GROMACS .gro file of C-alpha atoms in nm:
model
  481
    1MET     CA    1  -2.820  -4.316  -4.768
    2ILE     CA    2  -3.118  -4.245  -4.544
    3VAL     CA    3  -2.964  -4.459  -4.269
    4ILE     CA    4  -2.634  -4.270  -4.298
    5ILE     CA    5  -2.811  -3.934  -4.289
    6TYR     CA    6  -3.017  -4.042  -3.991
    7MET     CA    7  -2.718  -4.180  -3.799
    8THR     CA    8  -2.507  -3.870  -3.872
    9ALA     CA    9  -2.784  -3.630  -3.775
   10SER     CA   10  -2.859  -3.834  -3.464
   11ARG     CA   11  -2.492  -3.841  -3.362
   12GLN     CA   12  -2.448  -3.468  -3.422
   13THR     CA   13  -2.761  -3.388  -3.223
   14LYS     CA   14  -2.645  -3.615  -2.941
   15ASP     CA   15  -2.300  -3.448  -2.938
   16MET     CA   16  -2.446  -3.099  -2.928
   17VAL     CA   17  -2.694  -3.191  -2.651
   18LYS     CA   18  -2.417  -3.355  -2.452
   19GLU     CA   19  -2.180  -3.058  -2.491
   20ILE     CA   20  -2.452  -2.810  -2.399
   21ALA     CA   21  -2.550  -3.017  -2.093
   22ILE     CA   22  -2.192  -3.067  -1.973
   23SER     CA   23  -2.087  -2.705  -2.040
   24SER     CA   24  -2.372  -2.548  -1.840
   25GLU     CA   25  -2.468  -2.524  -1.480
   26ASP     CA   26  -2.764  -2.754  -1.546
   27ILE     CA   27  -2.530  -3.053  -1.512
   28SER     CA   28  -2.466  -2.959  -1.149
   29HIS     CA   29  -2.837  -2.943  -1.068
   30MET     CA   30  -2.890  -3.271  -1.251
   31ILE     CA   31  -2.616  -3.440  -1.048
   32TYR     CA   32  -2.753  -3.301  -0.725
   33ALA     CA   33  -3.103  -3.419  -0.809
   34GLY     CA   34  -2.968  -3.762  -0.898
   35ILE     CA   35  -2.795  -3.795  -0.563
   36LYS     CA   36  -3.106  -3.692  -0.373
   37SER     CA   37  -3.348  -3.910  -0.572
   38PRO     CA   38  -3.469  -4.153  -0.462
   39TYR     CA   39  -3.359  -3.999  -0.133
   40PRO     CA   40  -3.017  -4.151  -0.063
   41MET     CA   41  -2.893  -3.816   0.069
   42SER     CA   42  -3.210  -3.739   0.262
   43THR     CA   43  -3.191  -4.082   0.432
   44GLY     CA   44  -2.816  -4.051   0.494
   45ASP     CA   45  -2.731  -4.363   0.292
   46ARG     CA   46  -2.359  -4.299   0.244
   47GLU     CA   47  -2.299  -4.613   0.036
   48VAL     CA   48  -2.567  -4.527  -0.217
   49ILE     CA   49  -2.448  -4.167  -0.241
   50GLN     CA   50  -2.089  -4.275  -0.296
   51ARG     CA   51  -2.196  -4.544  -0.546
   52ARG     CA   52  -2.388  -4.288  -0.750
   53LEU     CA   53  -2.088  -4.058  -0.750
   54SER     CA   54  -1.872  -4.348  -0.865
   55ASN     CA   55  -2.121  -4.417  -1.145
   56ILE     CA   56  -2.097  -4.053  -1.248
   57ARG     CA   57  -1.718  -4.090  -1.256
   58GLU     CA   58  -1.752  -4.390  -1.486
   59GLU     CA   59  -2.003  -4.219  -1.716
   60TRP     CA   60  -1.831  -3.878  -1.738
   61LYS     CA   61  -1.461  -3.930  -1.691
   62ASP     CA   62  -1.382  -3.561  -1.722
   63ILE     CA   63  -1.613  -3.458  -1.436
   64GLU     CA   64  -1.509  -3.449  -1.071
   65ILE     CA   65  -1.755  -3.383  -0.787
   66PHE     CA   66  -1.685  -3.283  -0.427
   67ILE     CA   67  -1.956  -3.273  -0.158
   68CYS     CA   68  -1.827  -3.096   0.150
   69ASP     CA   69  -1.943  -2.981   0.492
   70LEU     CA   70  -1.952  -2.621   0.617
   71ASP     CA   71  -1.576  -2.633   0.685
   72GLN     CA   72  -1.515  -2.734   0.322
   73LYS     CA   73  -1.408  -3.082   0.432
   74ILE     CA   74  -1.491  -3.337   0.162
   75ALA     CA   75  -1.752  -3.593   0.273
   76TYR     CA   76  -1.830  -3.749  -0.067
   77ALA     CA   77  -1.643  -3.742  -0.397
   78THR     CA   78  -1.636  -3.910  -0.734
   79HIS     CA   79  -1.275  -3.994  -0.649
   80GLU     CA   80  -1.296  -4.169  -0.311
   81GLU     CA   81  -0.933  -4.092  -0.228
   82ARG     CA   82  -1.035  -3.725  -0.197
   83ILE     CA   83  -1.267  -3.794   0.099
   84ASN     CA   84  -1.170  -3.630   0.433
   85SER     CA   85  -0.944  -3.381   0.251
   86LYS     CA   86  -1.013  -3.012   0.210
   87VAL     CA   87  -1.163  -2.873  -0.111
   88ALA     CA   88  -0.871  -2.628  -0.121
   89ASP     CA   89  -0.633  -2.924  -0.162
   90PHE     CA   90  -0.773  -2.982  -0.512
   91ILE     CA   91  -0.920  -2.647  -0.616
   92SER     CA   92  -0.651  -2.378  -0.639
   93SER     CA   93  -0.872  -2.089  -0.754
   94LYS     CA   94  -0.925  -1.845  -0.468
   95THR     CA   95  -1.229  -1.707  -0.649
   96VAL     CA   96  -1.398  -2.047  -0.645
   97LEU     CA   97  -1.313  -2.106  -0.279
   98GLN     CA   98  -1.445  -1.763  -0.185
   99ALA     CA   99  -1.766  -1.824  -0.382
  100LEU     CA  100  -1.809  -2.162  -0.212
  101ASP     CA  101  -1.751  -2.004   0.127
  102GLY     CA  102  -2.011  -1.739   0.049
  103SER     CA  103  -2.264  -2.004  -0.055
  104LEU     CA  104  -2.201  -2.204   0.263
  105LYS     CA  105  -2.268  -1.893   0.471
  106THR     CA  106  -2.567  -1.749   0.283
  107GLY     CA  107  -2.719  -2.045   0.102
  108LYS     CA  108  -2.722  -1.848  -0.222
  109GLU     CA  109  -2.602  -1.979  -0.558
  110PRO     CA  110  -2.289  -1.809  -0.702
  111VAL     CA  111  -2.384  -1.585  -0.989
  112ARG     CA  112  -2.128  -1.721  -1.233
  113VAL     CA  113  -1.945  -2.025  -1.367
  114PHE     CA  114  -1.573  -2.029  -1.288
  115GLU     CA  115  -1.271  -2.129  -1.492
  116GLU     CA  116  -0.943  -2.271  -1.364
  117GLU     CA  117  -0.622  -2.376  -1.537
  118VAL     CA  118  -0.403  -2.643  -1.374
  119HIS     CA  119  -0.084  -2.770  -1.538
  120GLY     CA  120  -0.197  -2.642  -1.878
  121LYS     CA  121  -0.545  -2.800  -1.857
  122ARG     CA  122  -0.858  -2.587  -1.843
  123TYR     CA  123  -1.158  -2.663  -1.622
  124ILE     CA  124  -1.509  -2.527  -1.578
  125ILE     CA  125  -1.619  -2.517  -1.212
  126THR     CA  126  -1.959  -2.462  -1.051
  127ALA     CA  127  -2.037  -2.439  -0.681
  128HIS     CA  128  -2.375  -2.489  -0.514
  129PRO     CA  129  -2.501  -2.490  -0.155
  130ILE     CA  130  -2.680  -2.801  -0.021
  131LEU     CA  131  -2.981  -2.661   0.161
  132ASN     CA  132  -3.152  -2.814   0.462
  133HIS     CA  133  -3.494  -2.924   0.333
  134MET     CA  134  -3.773  -3.080   0.535
  135GLU     CA  135  -3.676  -3.435   0.442
  136CYS     CA  136  -3.332  -3.366   0.596
  137TYR     CA  137  -3.462  -3.254   0.937
  138HIS     CA  138  -3.460  -3.603   1.093
  139CYS     CA  139  -3.078  -3.616   1.058
  140HIS     CA  140  -2.970  -3.253   1.069
  141GLY     CA  141  -3.249  -3.080   1.255
  142SER     CA  142  -3.415  -2.763   1.132
  143SER     CA  143  -3.185  -2.498   1.280
  144ARG     CA  144  -2.931  -2.489   0.998
  145LYS     CA  145  -3.016  -2.337   0.662
  146VAL     CA  146  -2.716  -2.485   0.481
  147LEU     CA  147  -2.581  -2.838   0.530
  148GLY     CA  148  -2.284  -2.821   0.297
  149GLY     CA  149  -2.181  -2.756  -0.059
  150MET     CA  150  -2.122  -2.929  -0.389
  151VAL     CA  151  -1.840  -2.840  -0.630
  152VAL     CA  152  -1.844  -2.977  -0.986
  153ARG     CA  153  -1.524  -2.951  -1.190
  154LYS     CA  154  -1.531  -3.044  -1.560
  155SER     CA  155  -1.241  -3.055  -1.804
  156ALA     CA  156  -1.302  -2.800  -2.080
  157ASP     CA  157  -1.048  -2.961  -2.313
  158ARG     CA  158  -1.291  -3.234  -2.411
  159SER     CA  159  -1.558  -2.977  -2.497
  160TYR     CA  160  -1.323  -2.789  -2.725
  161ALA     CA  161  -1.211  -3.115  -2.884
  162ALA     CA  162  -1.574  -3.220  -2.937
  163ILE     CA  163  -1.653  -2.888  -3.102
  164ALA     CA  164  -1.351  -2.927  -3.331
  165GLU     CA  165  -1.449  -3.285  -3.410
  166LEU     CA  166  -1.803  -3.177  -3.495
  167ARG     CA  167  -1.673  -2.906  -3.727
  168ASN     CA  168  -1.437  -3.143  -3.905
  169ARG     CA  169  -1.708  -3.403  -3.939
  170ASN     CA  170  -1.943  -3.148  -4.094
  171ILE     CA  171  -1.673  -3.054  -4.345
  172MET     CA  172  -1.615  -3.417  -4.437
  173VAL     CA  173  -1.987  -3.485  -4.470
  174THR     CA  174  -2.024  -3.181  -4.695
  175ILE     CA  175  -1.729  -3.284  -4.916
  176LEU     CA  176  -1.853  -3.641  -4.957
  177GLY     CA  177  -2.205  -3.524  -5.029
  178VAL     CA  178  -2.347  -3.801  -4.814
  179CYS     CA  179  -2.559  -3.599  -4.577
  180ALA     CA  180  -2.769  -3.359  -4.783
  181VAL     CA  181  -3.033  -3.334  -4.511
  182VAL     CA  182  -2.772  -3.262  -4.243
  183VAL     CA  183  -2.610  -3.000  -4.467
  184LEU     CA  184  -2.948  -2.838  -4.522
  185ILE     CA  185  -3.023  -2.831  -4.150
  186TYR     CA  186  -2.675  -2.696  -4.081
  187ILE     CA  187  -2.720  -2.418  -4.338
  188ILE     CA  188  -3.059  -2.323  -4.194
  189LEU     CA  189  -2.928  -2.319  -3.837
  190SER     CA  190  -2.616  -2.135  -3.946
  191LYS     CA  191  -2.817  -1.871  -4.127
  192LEU     CA  192  -3.061  -1.818  -3.843
  193VAL     CA  193  -2.834  -1.842  -3.538
  194ARG     CA  194  -2.468  -1.930  -3.574
  195GLN     CA  195  -2.359  -1.718  -3.868
  196PRO     CA  196  -2.514  -1.391  -3.742
  197LEU     CA  197  -2.346  -1.448  -3.408
  198MET     CA  198  -2.014  -1.524  -3.573
  199ASP     CA  199  -2.048  -1.221  -3.800
  200PHE     CA  200  -2.136  -1.009  -3.501
  201THR     CA  201  -1.846  -1.131  -3.287
  202SER     CA  202  -1.608  -1.096  -3.582
  203LYS     CA  203  -1.719  -0.739  -3.646
  204ILE     CA  204  -1.700  -0.656  -3.276
  205LYS     CA  205  -1.347  -0.795  -3.261
  206GLU     CA  206  -1.246  -0.592  -3.564
  207LEU     CA  207  -1.413  -0.282  -3.419
  208THR     CA  208  -1.234  -0.319  -3.084
  209MET     CA  209  -0.902  -0.354  -3.268
  210ARG     CA  210  -0.959  -0.043  -3.480
  211ILE     CA  211  -1.090   0.186  -3.205
  212PRO     CA  212  -0.757   0.194  -3.010
  213GLU     CA  213  -0.589   0.298  -3.337
  214GLY     CA  214  -0.822   0.598  -3.358
  215ASP     CA  215  -1.043   0.459  -3.637
  216TYR     CA  216  -1.407   0.504  -3.539
  217SER     CA  217  -1.553   0.492  -3.891
  218MET     CA  218  -1.645   0.124  -3.893
  219ARG     CA  219  -2.010   0.022  -3.855
  220ILE     CA  220  -2.157  -0.326  -3.815
  221ASP     CA  221  -2.399  -0.399  -4.099
  222ILE     CA  222  -2.629  -0.654  -3.935
  223ARG     CA  223  -3.000  -0.572  -3.932
  224ARG     CA  224  -3.221  -0.796  -3.723
  225PRO     CA  225  -3.544  -0.733  -3.529
  226ASP     CA  226  -3.416  -0.911  -3.218
  227GLU     CA  227  -3.171  -0.864  -2.929
  228ILE     CA  228  -2.872  -0.907  -3.159
  229GLY     CA  229  -3.004  -0.631  -3.382
  230ASN     CA  230  -3.054  -0.405  -3.080
  231LEU     CA  231  -2.702  -0.480  -2.961
  232VAL     CA  232  -2.561  -0.404  -3.307
  233ALA     CA  233  -2.751  -0.075  -3.315
  234SER     CA  234  -2.613   0.016  -2.971
  235PHE     CA  235  -2.257  -0.059  -3.083
  236ASN     CA  236  -2.303   0.145  -3.399
  237GLN     CA  237  -2.440   0.434  -3.195
  238MET     CA  238  -2.146   0.407  -2.956
  239ALA     CA  239  -1.897   0.408  -3.246
  240GLU     CA  240  -2.071   0.708  -3.402
  241THR     CA  241  -2.063   0.899  -3.072
  242LEU     CA  242  -1.696   0.810  -3.021
  243GLU     CA  243  -1.616   0.925  -3.375
  244GLU     CA  244  -1.790   1.259  -3.314
  245LYS     CA  245  -1.614   1.308  -2.980
  246ASN     CA  246  -1.278   1.210  -3.129
  247ASN     CA  247  -1.321   1.451  -3.420
  248LEU     CA  248  -1.414   1.726  -3.176
  249LEU     CA  249  -1.112   1.640  -2.962
  250ARG     CA  250  -0.885   1.656  -3.267
  251ARG     CA  251  -1.023   1.995  -3.365
  252VAL     CA  252  -0.982   2.130  -3.013
  253TYR     CA  253  -0.631   1.985  -2.991
  254LYS     CA  254  -0.536   2.147  -3.323
  255GLU     CA  255  -0.680   2.479  -3.209
  256LEU     CA  256  -0.488   2.456  -2.881
  257ALA     CA  257  -0.167   2.357  -3.062
  258ASP     CA  258  -0.206   2.647  -3.306
  259ALA     CA  259  -0.283   2.887  -3.022
  260ASN     CA  260   0.019   2.761  -2.829
  261LYS     CA  261   0.244   2.811  -3.132
  262GLU     CA  262   0.106   3.161  -3.181
  263LEU     CA  263   0.160   3.236  -2.813
  264GLU     CA  264   0.519   3.110  -2.827
  265ALA     CA  265   0.584   3.311  -3.142
  266PHE     CA  266   0.429   3.618  -2.981
  267SER     CA  267   0.633   3.569  -2.664
  268TYR     CA  268   0.949   3.530  -2.868
  269SER     CA  269   0.870   3.837  -3.078
  270VAL     CA  270   0.787   4.055  -2.778
  271SER     CA  271   1.095   3.941  -2.587
  272HIS     CA  272   1.316   3.996  -2.890
  273ASP     CA  273   1.171   4.342  -2.964
  274LEU     CA  274   1.218   4.453  -2.602
  275LYS     CA  275   1.593   4.398  -2.622
  276ALA     CA  276   1.656   4.700  -2.848
  277PRO     CA  277   1.492   4.967  -2.625
  278LEU     CA  278   1.657   4.816  -2.320
  279ARG     CA  279   1.998   4.842  -2.484
  280GLY     CA  280   1.921   5.207  -2.560
  281ILE     CA  281   1.819   5.282  -2.202
  282ASP     CA  282   2.123   5.100  -2.069
  283GLY     CA  283   2.356   5.282  -2.308
  284PHE     CA  284   2.218   5.630  -2.236
  285SER     CA  285   2.215   5.574  -1.860
  286LYS     CA  286   2.578   5.462  -1.880
  287MET     CA  287   2.666   5.775  -2.079
  288LEU     CA  288   2.495   5.993  -1.817
  289MET     CA  289   2.699   5.833  -1.540
  290GLU     CA  290   3.028   5.857  -1.728
  291GLU     CA  291   2.999   6.196  -1.901
  292TYR     CA  292   2.779   6.391  -1.661
  293SER     CA  293   2.886   6.249  -1.328
  294VAL     CA  294   2.995   6.596  -1.209
  295GLN     CA  295   2.656   6.755  -1.280
  296ILE     CA  296   2.459   6.468  -1.120
  297ASN     CA  297   2.431   6.470  -0.743
  298GLU     CA  298   2.448   6.166  -0.518
  299ARG     CA  299   2.073   6.102  -0.529
  300GLY     CA  300   2.073   6.114  -0.910
  301THR     CA  301   2.364   5.872  -0.922
  302HIS     CA  302   2.173   5.638  -0.691
  303TYR     CA  303   1.869   5.650  -0.918
  304LEU     CA  304   2.082   5.582  -1.226
  305ASN     CA  305   2.238   5.282  -1.052
  306ARG     CA  306   1.890   5.154  -0.967
  307ILE     CA  307   1.786   5.200  -1.330
  308ARG     CA  308   2.085   5.003  -1.454
  309GLU     CA  309   2.029   4.726  -1.197
  310ASN     CA  310   1.668   4.686  -1.304
  311ILE     CA  311   1.774   4.697  -1.670
  312GLY     CA  312   2.007   4.407  -1.591
  313ARG     CA  313   1.724   4.211  -1.428
  314MET     CA  314   1.492   4.289  -1.717
  315SER     CA  315   1.757   4.187  -1.969
  316ALA     CA  316   1.815   3.858  -1.786
  317LEU     CA  317   1.440   3.795  -1.777
  318ILE     CA  318   1.407   3.864  -2.150
  319ASP     CA  319   1.702   3.635  -2.223
  320ASP     CA  320   1.535   3.359  -2.021
  321MET     CA  321   1.204   3.418  -2.200
  322LEU     CA  322   1.378   3.394  -2.537
  323THR     CA  323   1.548   3.072  -2.429
  324LEU     CA  324   1.215   2.932  -2.307
  325SER     CA  325   1.048   3.018  -2.638
  326ARG     CA  326   1.332   2.870  -2.843
  327ALA     CA  327   1.320   2.549  -2.638
  328GLY     CA  328   0.963   2.495  -2.751
  329MET     CA  329   1.023   2.579  -3.117
  330ILE     CA  330   1.361   2.448  -3.224
  331GLU     CA  331   1.388   2.101  -3.374
  332LEU     CA  332   1.551   1.843  -3.149
  333GLN     CA  333   1.880   1.690  -3.261
  334PRO     CA  334   1.891   1.372  -3.049
  335ARG     CA  335   2.205   1.163  -3.031
  336HIS     CA  336   2.378   0.934  -2.785
  337VAL     CA  337   2.564   1.140  -2.526
  338LYS     CA  338   2.801   1.030  -2.252
  339PHE     CA  339   2.646   1.213  -1.960
  340SER     CA  340   2.970   1.244  -1.764
  341ASP     CA  341   3.130   1.443  -2.048
  342MET     CA  342   2.831   1.677  -2.070
  343LEU     CA  343   2.834   1.719  -1.691
  344ASN     CA  344   3.201   1.823  -1.694
  345ASN     CA  345   3.115   2.099  -1.943
  346VAL     CA  346   2.838   2.221  -1.713
  347LEU     CA  347   3.057   2.217  -1.401
  348GLU     CA  348   3.331   2.405  -1.584
  349ASP     CA  349   3.097   2.704  -1.615
  350PHE     CA  350   3.069   2.716  -1.235
  351ARG     CA  351   3.429   2.623  -1.157
  352GLY     CA  352   3.515   2.963  -1.007
  353GLU     CA  353   3.233   2.971  -0.752
  354ILE     CA  354   3.273   2.601  -0.672
  355GLU     CA  355   3.639   2.649  -0.583
  356SER     CA  356   3.598   2.984  -0.404
  357ARG     CA  357   3.322   2.851  -0.179
  358GLY     CA  358   3.475   2.507  -0.136
  359ILE     CA  359   3.167   2.325  -0.261
  360SER     CA  360   3.203   1.947  -0.242
  361ILE     CA  361   3.101   1.785  -0.571
  362LYS     CA  362   3.048   1.408  -0.564
  363ILE     CA  363   2.979   1.227  -0.891
  364GLY     CA  364   2.871   0.864  -0.922
  365ASP     CA  365   2.856   0.633  -1.222
  366LEU     CA  366   2.662   0.802  -1.500
  367PRO     CA  367   2.489   0.652  -1.805
  368ILE     CA  368   2.483   0.719  -2.176
  369ILE     CA  369   2.163   0.903  -2.268
  370ARG     CA  370   1.988   0.987  -2.594
  371CYS     CA  371   1.908   1.358  -2.610
  372ASP     CA  372   1.971   1.693  -2.771
  373SER     CA  373   2.301   1.765  -2.598
  374THR     CA  374   2.271   2.145  -2.619
  375LEU     CA  375   1.926   2.156  -2.464
  376MET     CA  376   2.006   1.889  -2.207
  377GLN     CA  377   2.316   2.083  -2.102
  378THR     CA  378   2.081   2.376  -2.037
  379VAL     CA  379   1.865   2.149  -1.816
  380PHE     CA  380   2.146   2.043  -1.585
  381SER     CA  381   2.307   2.386  -1.593
  382ASN     CA  382   1.987   2.527  -1.442
  383ILE     CA  383   1.952   2.248  -1.185
  384ILE     CA  384   2.316   2.270  -1.072
  385SER     CA  385   2.299   2.651  -1.071
  386ASN     CA  386   2.008   2.627  -0.827
  387ALA     CA  387   2.198   2.377  -0.612
  388ILE     CA  388   2.495   2.616  -0.594
  389LYS     CA  389   2.271   2.915  -0.522
  390PHE     CA  390   2.064   2.756  -0.247
  391THR     CA  391   2.363   2.609  -0.058
  392ARG     CA  392   2.505   2.959  -0.012
  393GLU     CA  393   2.418   2.963   0.359
  394LYS     CA  394   2.588   2.630   0.433
  395GLU     CA  395   2.934   2.612   0.587
  396LYS     CA  396   3.006   2.286   0.403
  397PRO     CA  397   2.800   2.293   0.086
  398GLU     CA  398   2.769   1.959  -0.091
  399ILE     CA  399   2.626   1.854  -0.427
  400ILE     CA  400   2.587   1.488  -0.527
  401ILE     CA  401   2.519   1.383  -0.886
  402GLY     CA  402   2.439   1.021  -0.966
  403PHE     CA  403   2.226   0.766  -1.146
  404ASN     CA  404   1.958   0.538  -1.003
  405GLU     CA  405   1.949   0.219  -1.210
  406GLY     CA  406   1.629   0.102  -1.041
  407ASN     CA  407   1.414   0.362  -1.217
  408ASP     CA  408   1.661   0.498  -1.477
  409THR     CA  409   1.682   0.846  -1.326
  410ILE     CA  410   1.968   1.094  -1.301
  411PHE     CA  411   1.958   1.293  -0.977
  412VAL     CA  412   2.119   1.609  -0.840
  413ARG     CA  413   2.111   1.632  -0.460
  414ASP     CA  414   2.220   1.930  -0.247
  415ASN     CA  415   2.221   2.011   0.124
  416GLY     CA  416   2.079   2.361   0.079
  417ILE     CA  417   1.772   2.533   0.219
  418GLY     CA  418   1.523   2.297   0.052
  419PHE     CA  419   1.153   2.377   0.012
  420ASP     CA  420   0.809   2.265   0.127
  421MET     CA  421   0.671   1.986  -0.096
  422GLN     CA  422   0.331   2.153  -0.109
  423TYR     CA  423   0.493   2.396  -0.355
  424HIS     CA  424   0.639   2.117  -0.571
  425ASP     CA  425   0.429   2.183  -0.882
  426LYS     CA  426   0.466   2.559  -0.843
  427ILE     CA  427   0.844   2.557  -0.883
  428PHE     CA  428   0.818   2.422  -1.240
  429GLN     CA  429   0.586   2.704  -1.351
  430VAL     CA  430   0.705   3.019  -1.526
  431PHE     CA  431   0.786   3.318  -1.299
  432GLN     CA  432   0.712   3.117  -0.983
  433LYS     CA  433   0.966   3.176  -0.705
  434LEU     CA  434   0.956   3.066  -0.343
  435HIS     CA  435   1.191   3.341  -0.220
  436LEU     CA  436   1.213   3.718  -0.242
  437PRO     CA  437   1.449   3.869  -0.504
  438GLU     CA  438   1.647   4.027  -0.220
  439GLU     CA  439   1.719   3.680  -0.077
  440TYR     CA  440   1.804   3.488  -0.393
  441GLU     CA  441   1.845   3.623  -0.742
  442GLY     CA  442   1.668   3.467  -1.040
  443THR     CA  443   1.389   3.522  -1.289
  444GLY     CA  444   1.169   3.222  -1.207
  445VAL     CA  445   1.209   3.082  -1.558
  446GLY     CA  446   1.490   2.828  -1.508
  447LEU     CA  447   1.292   2.529  -1.380
  448ALA     CA  448   1.007   2.597  -1.623
  449LEU     CA  449   1.268   2.576  -1.898
  450VAL     CA  450   1.397   2.250  -1.746
  451LYS     CA  451   1.050   2.097  -1.753
  452ARG     CA  452   0.979   2.209  -2.109
  453ILE     CA  453   1.303   2.057  -2.242
  454VAL     CA  454   1.256   1.730  -2.050
  455ASP     CA  455   0.894   1.706  -2.170
  456ARG     CA  456   1.010   1.749  -2.530
  457HIS     CA  457   1.239   1.450  -2.475
  458HIS     CA  458   0.937   1.248  -2.352
  459GLY     CA  459   1.100   1.236  -2.011
  460LYS     CA  460   0.996   1.334  -1.662
  461VAL     CA  461   1.138   1.572  -1.401
  462TRP     CA  462   1.041   1.605  -1.036
  463ALA     CA  463   1.190   1.699  -0.701
  464GLU     CA  464   1.189   1.581  -0.341
  465SER     CA  465   1.276   1.809  -0.052
  466GLU     CA  466   1.229   1.915   0.309
  467PRO     CA  467   1.281   2.268   0.439
  468GLY     CA  468   1.635   2.302   0.572
  469LYS     CA  469   1.741   1.956   0.450
  470GLY     CA  470   1.825   2.022   0.088
  471ALA     CA  471   1.655   1.915  -0.233
  472THR     CA  472   1.696   1.634  -0.486
  473PHE     CA  473   1.597   1.683  -0.849
  474PHE     CA  474   1.529   1.373  -1.059
  475VAL     CA  475   1.538   1.359  -1.439
  476LYS     CA  476   1.413   1.046  -1.618
  477LEU     CA  477   1.531   1.019  -1.981
  478PRO     CA  478   1.576   0.746  -2.244
  479ILE     CA  479   1.881   0.555  -2.118
  480GLU     CA  480   2.112   0.359  -2.349
  481LYS     CA  481   2.156   0.019  -2.185
   0.00000   0.00000   0.00000
């Protein structure tokens, strides 16, 4: 029993020492020291150097070593067939090659260990400069700081397999009850080192999975007077701070959402209540013009006409404001819509002006979209209305409507007056107009309404234009493939 316990403990210790040695950068320094001592490299004895590399290949079959010059040409290697080739012929990782190049130029060690995967196999790679020491001066002189570099590539698969084998062996030993001493040592080590680390990493993993879901309530319950304890305390403090900030953000968001709803309700109420007095003013001014036209002189008639024109503008503005408010409040009724059918309904509303002005309408292949058809009809009615309005000065007005499959966008392109792109964001804001009312009619609400409806559909709207060269409006919506 004692012999079995001793042999098992000895084998486990040997495995762990071997894995730690092979998995760390220390193996590279050990190999380098072995090649130099007793001075085969410093004396330039190529046969001894190559023989030692071959011995390394025999001892550690999953390790490959390249010793190269400043041009990364391989001078020595555990696999002799690699000699006179370039390191880049066998190492595909650009990061490793760049690190090696940096070491060859500066003589400094790379600050990290590299990983590479080739044909499904994983490797751990280290790179080191070979410096020009005093014992090398008789061959290389003293002018160069760096003579070459050494790259060590080790298969990581064996390490993972060894770890798995060690775990399975521990389980078997525990089940058989043969190695009480080993089990005791394992429990002690696990309690002091491994288990706290595993608990910590497990909790960190769980924490990082819960934080993206908005759950910041979790805390790691590990109390230790060492670096792990300090790290746990820092993570707990971070989670607590994030939870406070998130709660504050939720409160602010709710306050903003409530304020926005109140503002929309207020806007709707004000706009709605203004309609009644306007109708009264319009009605009485009309009565004055019809029933008292004889008593009113030409100037008075002019003033009444101005009043009625402004009432019309005000009424249109209020109607647009009501529509804008409704667009933000009404519940969406999304369904699959054949866009070409919806477009025909929109164009029918403008049929008279299209025919009278001879506007060329070109329509490409159009998709099926998922949307609230009533609201989306309002979107394209506003966009096409603008296209018709701003091509008024063209002898041959043209409007093109199509679909870009590359980015799933519907576009409306015209050859009208266009606009300067520095005002792009301005045109989608309420009451923002780039032209005087005398030049082009409108309330400045249409494109703001377009943006609000598209935003509610989780879509995107934008425009591209040049002054005098027309404008193209793009609408990105959920497309039914």
